[in-house]
Amino acid sequence: MPPEPSIRVLVVGATSAIAAETARAYAAGGARLFLTGRNPDRLAAVAADLRVRGAAAVETVVLDATDHRRCEAVVEAAWSAFGGLDVALIAHGVLPDQARCQASVTEAVAALDVNFTSVVALLTPLVNRFEAARHGCIAVITSVAGDRGRQSNYVYGAAKGGLDRFLQGLRNRLYHAGVAVVTLKPGFVDTPMTAGLKRGPLFASARRAGRAVHRAIERRRDVAYVPWFWRPIMWLIRALPEFVFKRLRL
Ligand SMILES: NC(=O)c1ccc[n+]([C@@H]2O[C@H](COP(=O)([O-])OP(=O)(O)OC[C@H]3O[C@@H](n4cnc5c(N)ncnc54)[C@H](OP(=O)(O)O)[C@@H]3O)[C@@H](O)[C@H]2O)c1
């Protein structure tokens, strides 16, 4: 019997600390990986690391995800590279400065673009291919910040919350084609994105988060909090009535 062909995985935003750890878990299983990232040097370094860790093949394409027109071409390249895909993980994002977003339309719109619109630009062509293939799993990293708007980061929260709703609709649509949609909601993770935040007991390492993402995808979870303990925390936060919540300084 010929050996089983290895799993084909697209990772958008592969230089993200969380995504790179997830990709390592796939590489250890001998996956074929198609990686995109904005920074060519860091992308090449991630690719080299994954080859050493056992990936059967690694292809890379440089992509700034806010270049919406290029998103479809990159999806096509990823789909063609290994004759289809089994898993797509979209991981890129930025934590914008809330005060600057409040002061500048340009900053606010840019934050919404990278965290929401650019993901839609990627998902739209990607989903159509997965739906036609009637197979596979699409996973997207959103955030616990999308579960409830807070004064300290509601622009980021709105983008991630909008994405959460978009993915809900996709999950409903793709269920009928046998394609899974996994919404990943990390809490605080120790990565370059949170370098400016004070570390606390709720912080998880990028390795722990990346492994949890890999597990959630392989188990085809609908919604996974990363780590798991954010699920009860966010349940409590969502349960607070709005007339109480609006008075808090969060
Ligand atoms: N860390 C946390 O506490 C936390 C919590 C909740 C959710 N998340 C989400 O987790 C995901 C991964 O973040 P991370 O924590 O691993 O942070 P990270 O290491 O800083 O990764 C963020 C990645 O996004 C990429 N990126 C930013 N803008 C881009 C653009 N326009 N086009 C393409 N790539 C772009 C960055 O590329 P460059 O290196 O080129 O800038 C970087 O690789 C993000 O979606 C984030 O919102 C993180």
PDB file of N, CA and C in Angstrom, residues 90-191:
ATOM      1  N   ILE A  90      -5.817  31.178   9.537  1.00  0.00           N
ATOM      2  CA  ILE A  90      -5.559  32.619   9.338  1.00  0.00           C
ATOM      3  C   ILE A  90      -5.244  33.214  10.698  1.00  0.00           C
ATOM      4  N   ALA A  91      -4.043  33.766  10.822  1.00  0.00           N
ATOM      5  CA  ALA A  91      -3.554  34.129  12.158  1.00  0.00           C
ATOM      6  C   ALA A  91      -3.124  35.580  12.296  1.00  0.00           C
ATOM      7  N   HIS A  92      -2.955  36.295  11.173  1.00  0.00           N
ATOM      8  CA  HIS A  92      -2.364  37.631  11.291  1.00  0.00           C
ATOM      9  C   HIS A  92      -3.308  38.593  12.024  1.00  0.00           C
ATOM     10  N   GLY A  93      -2.730  39.627  12.592  1.00  0.00           N
ATOM     11  CA  GLY A  93      -3.532  40.637  13.286  1.00  0.00           C
ATOM     12  C   GLY A  93      -2.629  41.638  13.968  1.00  0.00           C
ATOM     13  N   VAL A  94      -3.203  42.765  14.353  1.00  0.00           N
ATOM     14  CA  VAL A  94      -2.445  43.757  15.130  1.00  0.00           C
ATOM     15  C   VAL A  94      -3.321  44.239  16.288  1.00  0.00           C
ATOM     16  N   LEU A  95      -2.648  44.584  17.382  1.00  0.00           N
ATOM     17  CA  LEU A  95      -3.346  45.174  18.524  1.00  0.00           C
ATOM     18  C   LEU A  95      -3.147  46.681  18.420  1.00  0.00           C
ATOM     19  N   PRO A  96      -4.162  47.402  17.952  1.00  0.00           N
ATOM     20  CA  PRO A  96      -3.953  48.837  17.718  1.00  0.00           C
ATOM     21  C   PRO A  96      -3.970  49.633  19.016  1.00  0.00           C
ATOM     22  N   ASP A  97      -3.460  50.852  18.932  1.00  0.00           N
ATOM     23  CA  ASP A  97      -3.500  51.766  20.075  1.00  0.00           C
ATOM     24  C   ASP A  97      -4.898  52.394  20.093  1.00  0.00           C
ATOM     25  N   GLN A  98      -5.660  52.078  21.135  1.00  0.00           N
ATOM     26  CA  GLN A  98      -7.058  52.527  21.199  1.00  0.00           C
ATOM     27  C   GLN A  98      -7.158  54.058  21.167  1.00  0.00           C
ATOM     28  N   ALA A  99      -6.275  54.729  21.924  1.00  0.00           N
ATOM     29  CA  ALA A  99      -6.345  56.199  21.989  1.00  0.00           C
ATOM     30  C   ALA A  99      -6.118  56.795  20.601  1.00  0.00           C
ATOM     31  N   ARG A 100      -5.164  56.220  19.855  1.00  0.00           N
ATOM     32  CA  ARG A 100      -4.892  56.745  18.505  1.00  0.00           C
ATOM     33  C   ARG A 100      -6.063  56.468  17.570  1.00  0.00           C
ATOM     34  N   CYS A 101      -6.716  55.335  17.741  1.00  0.00           N
ATOM     35  CA  CYS A 101      -7.891  55.022  16.915  1.00  0.00           C
ATOM     36  C   CYS A 101      -9.020  56.005  17.206  1.00  0.00           C
ATOM     37  N   GLN A 102      -9.132  56.429  18.477  1.00  0.00           N
ATOM     38  CA  GLN A 102     -10.192  57.375  18.828  1.00  0.00           C
ATOM     39  C   GLN A 102      -9.917  58.754  18.244  1.00  0.00           C
ATOM     40  N   ALA A 103      -8.608  59.065  18.039  1.00  0.00           N
ATOM     41  CA  ALA A 103      -8.232  60.393  17.563  1.00  0.00           C
ATOM     42  C   ALA A 103      -8.162  60.472  16.043  1.00  0.00           C
ATOM     43  N   SER A 104      -8.068  59.331  15.366  1.00  0.00           N
ATOM     44  CA  SER A 104      -7.797  59.355  13.926  1.00  0.00           C
ATOM     45  C   SER A 104      -8.644  58.331  13.177  1.00  0.00           C
ATOM     46  N   VAL A 105      -9.407  58.833  12.209  1.00  0.00           N
ATOM     47  CA  VAL A 105     -10.208  57.943  11.360  1.00  0.00           C
ATOM     48  C   VAL A 105      -9.275  56.958  10.641  1.00  0.00           C
ATOM     49  N   THR A 106      -8.137  57.478  10.157  1.00  0.00           N
ATOM     50  CA  THR A 106      -7.207  56.628   9.401  1.00  0.00           C
ATOM     51  C   THR A 106      -6.736  55.453  10.249  1.00  0.00           C
ATOM     52  N   GLU A 107      -6.387  55.737  11.512  1.00  0.00           N
ATOM     53  CA  GLU A 107      -5.903  54.662  12.405  1.00  0.00           C
ATOM     54  C   GLU A 107      -7.018  53.650  12.681  1.00  0.00           C
ATOM     55  N   ALA A 108      -8.222  54.165  12.930  1.00  0.00           N
ATOM     56  CA  ALA A 108      -9.333  53.260  13.265  1.00  0.00           C
ATOM     57  C   ALA A 108      -9.655  52.348  12.076  1.00  0.00           C
ATOM     58  N   VAL A 109      -9.703  52.941  10.887  1.00  0.00           N
ATOM     59  CA  VAL A 109     -10.057  52.156   9.701  1.00  0.00           C
ATOM     60  C   VAL A 109      -8.943  51.149   9.366  1.00  0.00           C
ATOM     61  N   ALA A 110      -7.691  51.560   9.570  1.00  0.00           N
ATOM     62  CA  ALA A 110      -6.574  50.635   9.313  1.00  0.00           C
ATOM     63  C   ALA A 110      -6.641  49.438  10.267  1.00  0.00           C
ATOM     64  N   ALA A 111      -7.002  49.701  11.512  1.00  0.00           N
ATOM     65  CA  ALA A 111      -7.097  48.610  12.498  1.00  0.00           C
ATOM     66  C   ALA A 111      -8.218  47.639  12.120  1.00  0.00           C
ATOM     67  N   LEU A 112      -9.331  48.198  11.636  1.00  0.00           N
ATOM     68  CA  LEU A 112     -10.444  47.334  11.216  1.00  0.00           C
ATOM     69  C   LEU A 112     -10.066  46.543   9.971  1.00  0.00           C
ATOM     70  N   ASP A 113      -9.291  47.158   9.100  1.00  0.00           N
ATOM     71  CA  ASP A 113      -8.888  46.478   7.863  1.00  0.00           C
ATOM     72  C   ASP A 113      -8.039  45.250   8.173  1.00  0.00           C
ATOM     73  N   VAL A 114      -6.943  45.466   8.907  1.00  0.00           N
ATOM     74  CA  VAL A 114      -6.029  44.331   9.115  1.00  0.00           C
ATOM     75  C   VAL A 114      -6.681  43.228   9.951  1.00  0.00           C
ATOM     76  N   ASN A 115      -7.537  43.611  10.899  1.00  0.00           N
ATOM     77  CA  ASN A 115      -8.111  42.598  11.795  1.00  0.00           C
ATOM     78  C   ASN A 115      -9.433  42.016  11.309  1.00  0.00           C
ATOM     79  N   PHE A 116     -10.077  42.671  10.339  1.00  0.00           N
ATOM     80  CA  PHE A 116     -11.362  42.138   9.860  1.00  0.00           C
ATOM     81  C   PHE A 116     -11.416  42.044   8.329  1.00  0.00           C
ATOM     82  N   THR A 117     -11.333  43.211   7.651  1.00  0.00           N
ATOM     83  CA  THR A 117     -11.576  43.220   6.202  1.00  0.00           C
ATOM     84  C   THR A 117     -10.586  42.329   5.452  1.00  0.00           C
ATOM     85  N   SER A 118      -9.313  42.387   5.852  1.00  0.00           N
ATOM     86  CA  SER A 118      -8.309  41.577   5.146  1.00  0.00           C
ATOM     87  C   SER A 118      -8.590  40.085   5.322  1.00  0.00           C
ATOM     88  N   VAL A 119      -9.144  39.717   6.468  1.00  0.00           N
ATOM     89  CA  VAL A 119      -9.468  38.294   6.700  1.00  0.00           C
ATOM     90  C   VAL A 119     -10.625  37.879   5.790  1.00  0.00           C
ATOM     91  N   VAL A 120     -11.583  38.779   5.621  1.00  0.00           N
ATOM     92  CA  VAL A 120     -12.702  38.493   4.705  1.00  0.00           C
ATOM     93  C   VAL A 120     -12.169  38.371   3.266  1.00  0.00           C
ATOM     94  N   ALA A 121     -11.208  39.225   2.913  1.00  0.00           N
ATOM     95  CA  ALA A 121     -10.622  39.169   1.560  1.00  0.00           C
ATOM     96  C   ALA A 121      -9.950  37.819   1.308  1.00  0.00           C
ATOM     97  N   LEU A 122      -9.416  37.218   2.356  1.00  0.00           N
ATOM     98  CA  LEU A 122      -8.792  35.897   2.213  1.00  0.00           C
ATOM     99  C   LEU A 122      -9.834  34.778   2.261  1.00  0.00           C
ATOM    100  N   LEU A 123     -10.782  34.935   3.193  1.00  0.00           N
ATOM    101  CA  LEU A 123     -11.753  33.849   3.396  1.00  0.00           C
ATOM    102  C   LEU A 123     -12.667  33.676   2.192  1.00  0.00           C
ATOM    103  N   THR A 124     -13.020  34.767   1.536  1.00  0.00           N
ATOM    104  CA  THR A 124     -14.020  34.660   0.468  1.00  0.00           C
ATOM    105  C   THR A 124     -13.565  33.693  -0.638  1.00  0.00           C
ATOM    106  N   PRO A 125     -12.376  33.857  -1.214  1.00  0.00           N
ATOM    107  CA  PRO A 125     -11.971  32.871  -2.224  1.00  0.00           C
ATOM    108  C   PRO A 125     -11.628  31.503  -1.620  1.00  0.00           C
ATOM    109  N   LEU A 126     -11.126  31.516  -0.405  1.00  0.00           N
ATOM    110  CA  LEU A 126     -10.718  30.262   0.245  1.00  0.00           C
ATOM    111  C   LEU A 126     -11.926  29.368   0.500  1.00  0.00           C
ATOM    112  N   VAL A 127     -12.976  29.981   1.039  1.00  0.00           N
ATOM    113  CA  VAL A 127     -14.182  29.235   1.395  1.00  0.00           C
ATOM    114  C   VAL A 127     -14.808  28.602   0.157  1.00  0.00           C
ATOM    115  N   ASN A 128     -14.833  29.344  -0.948  1.00  0.00           N
ATOM    116  CA  ASN A 128     -15.452  28.795  -2.157  1.00  0.00           C
ATOM    117  C   ASN A 128     -14.727  27.536  -2.621  1.00  0.00           C
ATOM    118  N   ARG A 129     -13.388  27.552  -2.464  1.00  0.00           N
ATOM    119  CA  ARG A 129     -12.626  26.363  -2.860  1.00  0.00           C
ATOM    120  C   ARG A 129     -12.898  25.187  -1.916  1.00  0.00           C
ATOM    121  N   PHE A 130     -12.886  25.462  -0.615  1.00  0.00           N
ATOM    122  CA  PHE A 130     -13.162  24.388   0.352  1.00  0.00           C
ATOM    123  C   PHE A 130     -14.573  23.832   0.146  1.00  0.00           C
ATOM    124  N   GLU A 131     -15.515  24.719  -0.109  1.00  0.00           N
ATOM    125  CA  GLU A 131     -16.909  24.275  -0.273  1.00  0.00           C
ATOM    126  C   GLU A 131     -17.039  23.360  -1.494  1.00  0.00           C
ATOM    127  N   ALA A 132     -16.360  23.734  -2.585  1.00  0.00           N
ATOM    128  CA  ALA A 132     -16.419  22.906  -3.797  1.00  0.00           C
ATOM    129  C   ALA A 132     -15.739  21.557  -3.565  1.00  0.00           C
ATOM    130  N   ALA A 133     -14.656  21.559  -2.758  1.00  0.00           N
ATOM    131  CA  ALA A 133     -13.927  20.309  -2.497  1.00  0.00           C
ATOM    132  C   ALA A 133     -14.693  19.426  -1.504  1.00  0.00           C
ATOM    133  N   ARG A 134     -15.629  20.011  -0.736  1.00  0.00           N
ATOM    134  CA  ARG A 134     -16.440  19.309   0.267  1.00  0.00           C
ATOM    135  C   ARG A 134     -15.576  18.557   1.277  1.00  0.00           C
ATOM    136  N   HIS A 135     -14.546  19.265   1.755  1.00  0.00           N
ATOM    137  CA  HIS A 135     -13.586  18.599   2.644  1.00  0.00           C
ATOM    138  C   HIS A 135     -12.696  19.654   3.286  1.00  0.00           C
ATOM    139  N   GLY A 136     -12.291  19.436   4.531  1.00  0.00           N
ATOM    140  CA  GLY A 136     -11.260  20.273   5.130  1.00  0.00           C
ATOM    141  C   GLY A 136     -11.739  21.126   6.293  1.00  0.00           C
ATOM    142  N   CYS A 137     -10.848  22.004   6.718  1.00  0.00           N
ATOM    143  CA  CYS A 137     -11.101  22.798   7.917  1.00  0.00           C
ATOM    144  C   CYS A 137     -10.487  24.193   7.761  1.00  0.00           C
ATOM    145  N   ILE A 138     -11.289  25.206   8.062  1.00  0.00           N
ATOM    146  CA  ILE A 138     -10.815  26.590   8.041  1.00  0.00           C
ATOM    147  C   ILE A 138     -10.794  27.085   9.480  1.00  0.00           C
ATOM    148  N   ALA A 139      -9.657  27.594   9.924  1.00  0.00           N
ATOM    149  CA  ALA A 139      -9.529  28.063  11.309  1.00  0.00           C
ATOM    150  C   ALA A 139      -9.047  29.509  11.305  1.00  0.00           C
ATOM    151  N   VAL A 140      -9.617  30.325  12.165  1.00  0.00           N
ATOM    152  CA  VAL A 140      -9.253  31.747  12.211  1.00  0.00           C
ATOM    153  C   VAL A 140      -9.049  32.160  13.661  1.00  0.00           C
ATOM    154  N   ILE A 141      -7.961  32.914  13.899  1.00  0.00           N
ATOM    155  CA  ILE A 141      -7.717  33.409  15.254  1.00  0.00           C
ATOM    156  C   ILE A 141      -8.427  34.745  15.433  1.00  0.00           C
ATOM    157  N   THR A 142      -9.412  34.754  16.335  1.00  0.00           N
ATOM    158  CA  THR A 142     -10.068  36.006  16.695  1.00  0.00           C
ATOM    159  C   THR A 142      -9.507  36.405  18.058  1.00  0.00           C
ATOM    160  N   SER A 143     -10.350  36.691  19.038  1.00  0.00           N
ATOM    161  CA  SER A 143      -9.837  37.058  20.369  1.00  0.00           C
ATOM    162  C   SER A 143     -10.983  37.092  21.374  1.00  0.00           C
ATOM    163  N   VAL A 144     -10.651  36.895  22.638  1.00  0.00           N
ATOM    164  CA  VAL A 144     -11.666  37.091  23.688  1.00  0.00           C
ATOM    165  C   VAL A 144     -12.147  38.544  23.665  1.00  0.00           C
ATOM    166  N   ALA A 145     -11.318  39.444  23.143  1.00  0.00           N
ATOM    167  CA  ALA A 145     -11.701  40.867  23.084  1.00  0.00           C
ATOM    168  C   ALA A 145     -12.944  41.080  22.234  1.00  0.00           C
ATOM    169  N   GLY A 146     -13.257  40.108  21.356  1.00  0.00           N
ATOM    170  CA  GLY A 146     -14.443  40.224  20.511  1.00  0.00           C
ATOM    171  C   GLY A 146     -15.722  39.837  21.227  1.00  0.00           C
ATOM    172  N   ASP A 147     -15.595  39.286  22.434  1.00  0.00           N
ATOM    173  CA  ASP A 147     -16.794  38.812  23.147  1.00  0.00           C
ATOM    174  C   ASP A 147     -17.587  39.940  23.796  1.00  0.00           C
ATOM    175  N   ARG A 148     -16.907  41.040  24.128  1.00  0.00           N
ATOM    176  CA  ARG A 148     -17.626  42.173  24.732  1.00  0.00           C
ATOM    177  C   ARG A 148     -16.809  43.447  24.522  1.00  0.00           C
ATOM    178  N   GLY A 149     -17.472  44.511  24.122  1.00  0.00           N
ATOM    179  CA  GLY A 149     -16.768  45.780  23.890  1.00  0.00           C
ATOM    180  C   GLY A 149     -16.355  46.423  25.209  1.00  0.00           C
ATOM    181  N   ARG A 150     -15.092  46.863  25.260  1.00  0.00           N
ATOM    182  CA  ARG A 150     -14.588  47.549  26.468  1.00  0.00           C
ATOM    183  C   ARG A 150     -13.957  48.858  26.039  1.00  0.00           C
ATOM    184  N   GLN A 151     -13.993  49.868  26.933  1.00  0.00           N
ATOM    185  CA  GLN A 151     -13.485  51.181  26.543  1.00  0.00           C
ATOM    186  C   GLN A 151     -11.999  51.158  26.160  1.00  0.00           C
ATOM    187  N   SER A 152     -11.243  50.215  26.721  1.00  0.00           N
ATOM    188  CA  SER A 152      -9.795  50.224  26.480  1.00  0.00           C
ATOM    189  C   SER A 152      -9.388  49.614  25.140  1.00  0.00           C
ATOM    190  N   ASN A 153     -10.283  48.860  24.473  1.00  0.00           N
ATOM    191  CA  ASN A 153      -9.859  48.287  23.178  1.00  0.00           C
ATOM    192  C   ASN A 153     -11.039  47.911  22.273  1.00  0.00           C
ATOM    193  N   TYR A 154     -12.031  48.797  22.195  1.00  0.00           N
ATOM    194  CA  TYR A 154     -13.224  48.395  21.438  1.00  0.00           C
ATOM    195  C   TYR A 154     -13.048  48.427  19.929  1.00  0.00           C
ATOM    196  N   VAL A 155     -12.030  49.099  19.408  1.00  0.00           N
ATOM    197  CA  VAL A 155     -11.835  49.059  17.948  1.00  0.00           C
ATOM    198  C   VAL A 155     -11.324  47.663  17.558  1.00  0.00           C
ATOM    199  N   TYR A 156     -10.309  47.203  18.275  1.00  0.00           N
ATOM    200  CA  TYR A 156      -9.813  45.825  18.075  1.00  0.00           C
ATOM    201  C   TYR A 156     -10.945  44.833  18.359  1.00  0.00           C
ATOM    202  N   GLY A 157     -11.670  45.053  19.475  1.00  0.00           N
ATOM    203  CA  GLY A 157     -12.758  44.154  19.859  1.00  0.00           C
ATOM    204  C   GLY A 157     -13.853  44.092  18.800  1.00  0.00           C
ATOM    205  N   ALA A 158     -14.152  45.229  18.182  1.00  0.00           N
ATOM    206  CA  ALA A 158     -15.194  45.257  17.146  1.00  0.00           C
ATOM    207  C   ALA A 158     -14.760  44.434  15.934  1.00  0.00           C
ATOM    208  N   ALA A 159     -13.490  44.557  15.549  1.00  0.00           N
ATOM    209  CA  ALA A 159     -12.987  43.788  14.403  1.00  0.00           C
ATOM    210  C   ALA A 159     -13.050  42.286  14.702  1.00  0.00           C
ATOM    211  N   LYS A 160     -12.590  41.901  15.891  1.00  0.00           N
ATOM    212  CA  LYS A 160     -12.567  40.475  16.242  1.00  0.00           C
ATOM    213  C   LYS A 160     -13.988  39.953  16.470  1.00  0.00           C
ATOM    214  N   GLY A 161     -14.866  40.806  17.041  1.00  0.00           N
ATOM    215  CA  GLY A 161     -16.251  40.399  17.248  1.00  0.00           C
ATOM    216  C   GLY A 161     -16.979  40.235  15.916  1.00  0.00           C
ATOM    217  N   GLY A 162     -16.693  41.135  14.971  1.00  0.00           N
ATOM    218  CA  GLY A 162     -17.290  41.028  13.637  1.00  0.00           C
ATOM    219  C   GLY A 162     -16.843  39.748  12.947  1.00  0.00           C
ATOM    220  N   LEU A 163     -15.567  39.440  13.145  1.00  0.00           N
ATOM    221  CA  LEU A 163     -15.007  38.219  12.557  1.00  0.00           C
ATOM    222  C   LEU A 163     -15.686  36.985  13.152  1.00  0.00           C
ATOM    223  N   ASP A 164     -15.910  37.041  14.447  1.00  0.00           N
ATOM    224  CA  ASP A 164     -16.593  35.955  15.149  1.00  0.00           C
ATOM    225  C   ASP A 164     -17.957  35.699  14.498  1.00  0.00           C
ATOM    226  N   ARG A 165     -18.702  36.757  14.232  1.00  0.00           N
ATOM    227  CA  ARG A 165     -20.028  36.625  13.626  1.00  0.00           C
ATOM    228  C   ARG A 165     -19.910  36.100  12.194  1.00  0.00           C
ATOM    229  N   PHE A 166     -18.939  36.617  11.442  1.00  0.00           N
ATOM    230  CA  PHE A 166     -18.707  36.163  10.060  1.00  0.00           C
ATOM    231  C   PHE A 166     -18.443  34.648  10.047  1.00  0.00           C
ATOM    232  N   LEU A 167     -17.620  34.209  10.997  1.00  0.00           N
ATOM    233  CA  LEU A 167     -17.261  32.787  11.056  1.00  0.00           C
ATOM    234  C   LEU A 167     -18.460  31.925  11.458  1.00  0.00           C
ATOM    235  N   GLN A 168     -19.327  32.480  12.319  1.00  0.00           N
ATOM    236  CA  GLN A 168     -20.553  31.756  12.681  1.00  0.00           C
ATOM    237  C   GLN A 168     -21.382  31.462  11.436  1.00  0.00           C
ATOM    238  N   GLY A 169     -21.521  32.476  10.598  1.00  0.00           N
ATOM    239  CA  GLY A 169     -22.294  32.312   9.367  1.00  0.00           C
ATOM    240  C   GLY A 169     -21.638  31.301   8.439  1.00  0.00           C
ATOM    241  N   LEU A 170     -20.314  31.391   8.329  1.00  0.00           N
ATOM    242  CA  LEU A 170     -19.587  30.448   7.471  1.00  0.00           C
ATOM    243  C   LEU A 170     -19.742  29.019   7.966  1.00  0.00           C
ATOM    244  N   ARG A 171     -19.688  28.862   9.292  1.00  0.00           N
ATOM    245  CA  ARG A 171     -19.785  27.503   9.877  1.00  0.00           C
ATOM    246  C   ARG A 171     -21.131  26.876   9.514  1.00  0.00           C
ATOM    247  N   ASN A 172     -22.164  27.708   9.581  1.00  0.00           N
ATOM    248  CA  ASN A 172     -23.508  27.257   9.242  1.00  0.00           C
ATOM    249  C   ASN A 172     -23.573  26.891   7.749  1.00  0.00           C
ATOM    250  N   ARG A 173     -22.969  27.754   6.903  1.00  0.00           N
ATOM    251  CA  ARG A 173     -22.984  27.492   5.460  1.00  0.00           C
ATOM    252  C   ARG A 173     -22.188  26.225   5.111  1.00  0.00           C
ATOM    253  N   LEU A 174     -20.983  26.112   5.683  1.00  0.00           N
ATOM    254  CA  LEU A 174     -20.084  25.039   5.257  1.00  0.00           C
ATOM    255  C   LEU A 174     -20.388  23.692   5.906  1.00  0.00           C
ATOM    256  N   TYR A 175     -21.183  23.713   6.967  1.00  0.00           N
ATOM    257  CA  TYR A 175     -21.576  22.446   7.607  1.00  0.00           C
ATOM    258  C   TYR A 175     -22.169  21.508   6.564  1.00  0.00           C
ATOM    259  N   HIS A 176     -22.973  22.097   5.671  1.00  0.00           N
ATOM    260  CA  HIS A 176     -23.690  21.301   4.680  1.00  0.00           C
ATOM    261  C   HIS A 176     -22.758  20.766   3.592  1.00  0.00           C
ATOM    262  N   ALA A 177     -21.530  21.293   3.549  1.00  0.00           N
ATOM    263  CA  ALA A 177     -20.547  20.784   2.581  1.00  0.00           C
ATOM    264  C   ALA A 177     -19.499  19.907   3.275  1.00  0.00           C
ATOM    265  N   GLY A 178     -19.667  19.678   4.571  1.00  0.00           N
ATOM    266  CA  GLY A 178     -18.714  18.823   5.297  1.00  0.00           C
ATOM    267  C   GLY A 178     -17.395  19.518   5.594  1.00  0.00           C
ATOM    268  N   VAL A 179     -17.392  20.865   5.602  1.00  0.00           N
ATOM    269  CA  VAL A 179     -16.171  21.625   5.900  1.00  0.00           C
ATOM    270  C   VAL A 179     -16.316  22.256   7.287  1.00  0.00           C
ATOM    271  N   ALA A 180     -15.302  22.075   8.130  1.00  0.00           N
ATOM    272  CA  ALA A 180     -15.354  22.607   9.499  1.00  0.00           C
ATOM    273  C   ALA A 180     -14.830  24.040   9.535  1.00  0.00           C
ATOM    274  N   VAL A 181     -15.398  24.858  10.399  1.00  0.00           N
ATOM    275  CA  VAL A 181     -14.906  26.225  10.631  1.00  0.00           C
ATOM    276  C   VAL A 181     -14.623  26.350  12.126  1.00  0.00           C
ATOM    277  N   VAL A 182     -13.366  26.639  12.457  1.00  0.00           N
ATOM    278  CA  VAL A 182     -12.935  26.695  13.856  1.00  0.00           C
ATOM    279  C   VAL A 182     -12.616  28.143  14.229  1.00  0.00           C
ATOM    280  N   THR A 183     -13.319  28.658  15.237  1.00  0.00           N
ATOM    281  CA  THR A 183     -13.043  30.012  15.738  1.00  0.00           C
ATOM    282  C   THR A 183     -12.160  29.880  16.966  1.00  0.00           C
ATOM    283  N   LEU A 184     -10.992  30.502  16.905  1.00  0.00           N
ATOM    284  CA  LEU A 184     -10.018  30.400  18.004  1.00  0.00           C
ATOM    285  C   LEU A 184      -9.990  31.718  18.756  1.00  0.00           C
ATOM    286  N   LYS A 185     -10.197  31.653  20.073  1.00  0.00           N
ATOM    287  CA  LYS A 185     -10.264  32.879  20.867  1.00  0.00           C
ATOM    288  C   LYS A 185      -9.212  32.871  21.965  1.00  0.00           C
ATOM    289  N   PRO A 186      -8.016  33.362  21.657  1.00  0.00           N
ATOM    290  CA  PRO A 186      -7.004  33.448  22.721  1.00  0.00           C
ATOM    291  C   PRO A 186      -7.330  34.576  23.700  1.00  0.00           C
ATOM    292  N   GLY A 187      -6.860  34.376  24.941  1.00  0.00           N
ATOM    293  CA  GLY A 187      -6.819  35.464  25.907  1.00  0.00           C
ATOM    294  C   GLY A 187      -5.433  36.088  25.810  1.00  0.00           C
ATOM    295  N   PHE A 188      -4.819  36.439  26.950  1.00  0.00           N
ATOM    296  CA  PHE A 188      -3.474  37.028  26.887  1.00  0.00           C
ATOM    297  C   PHE A 188      -2.437  35.954  26.543  1.00  0.00           C
ATOM    298  N   VAL A 189      -1.643  36.221  25.494  1.00  0.00           N
ATOM    299  CA  VAL A 189      -0.562  35.298  25.125  1.00  0.00           C
ATOM    300  C   VAL A 189       0.726  36.107  25.038  1.00  0.00           C
ATOM    301  N   ASP A 190       1.788  35.525  25.542  1.00  0.00           N
ATOM    302  CA  ASP A 190       3.088  36.194  25.580  1.00  0.00           C
ATOM    303  C   ASP A 190       3.735  36.154  24.190  1.00  0.00           C
ATOM    304  N   THR A 191       3.471  37.178  23.382  1.00  0.00           N
ATOM    305  CA  THR A 191       3.996  37.256  22.009  1.00  0.00           C
ATOM    306  C   THR A 191       4.421  38.705  21.754  1.00  0.00           C
TER     307      THR A 191
END
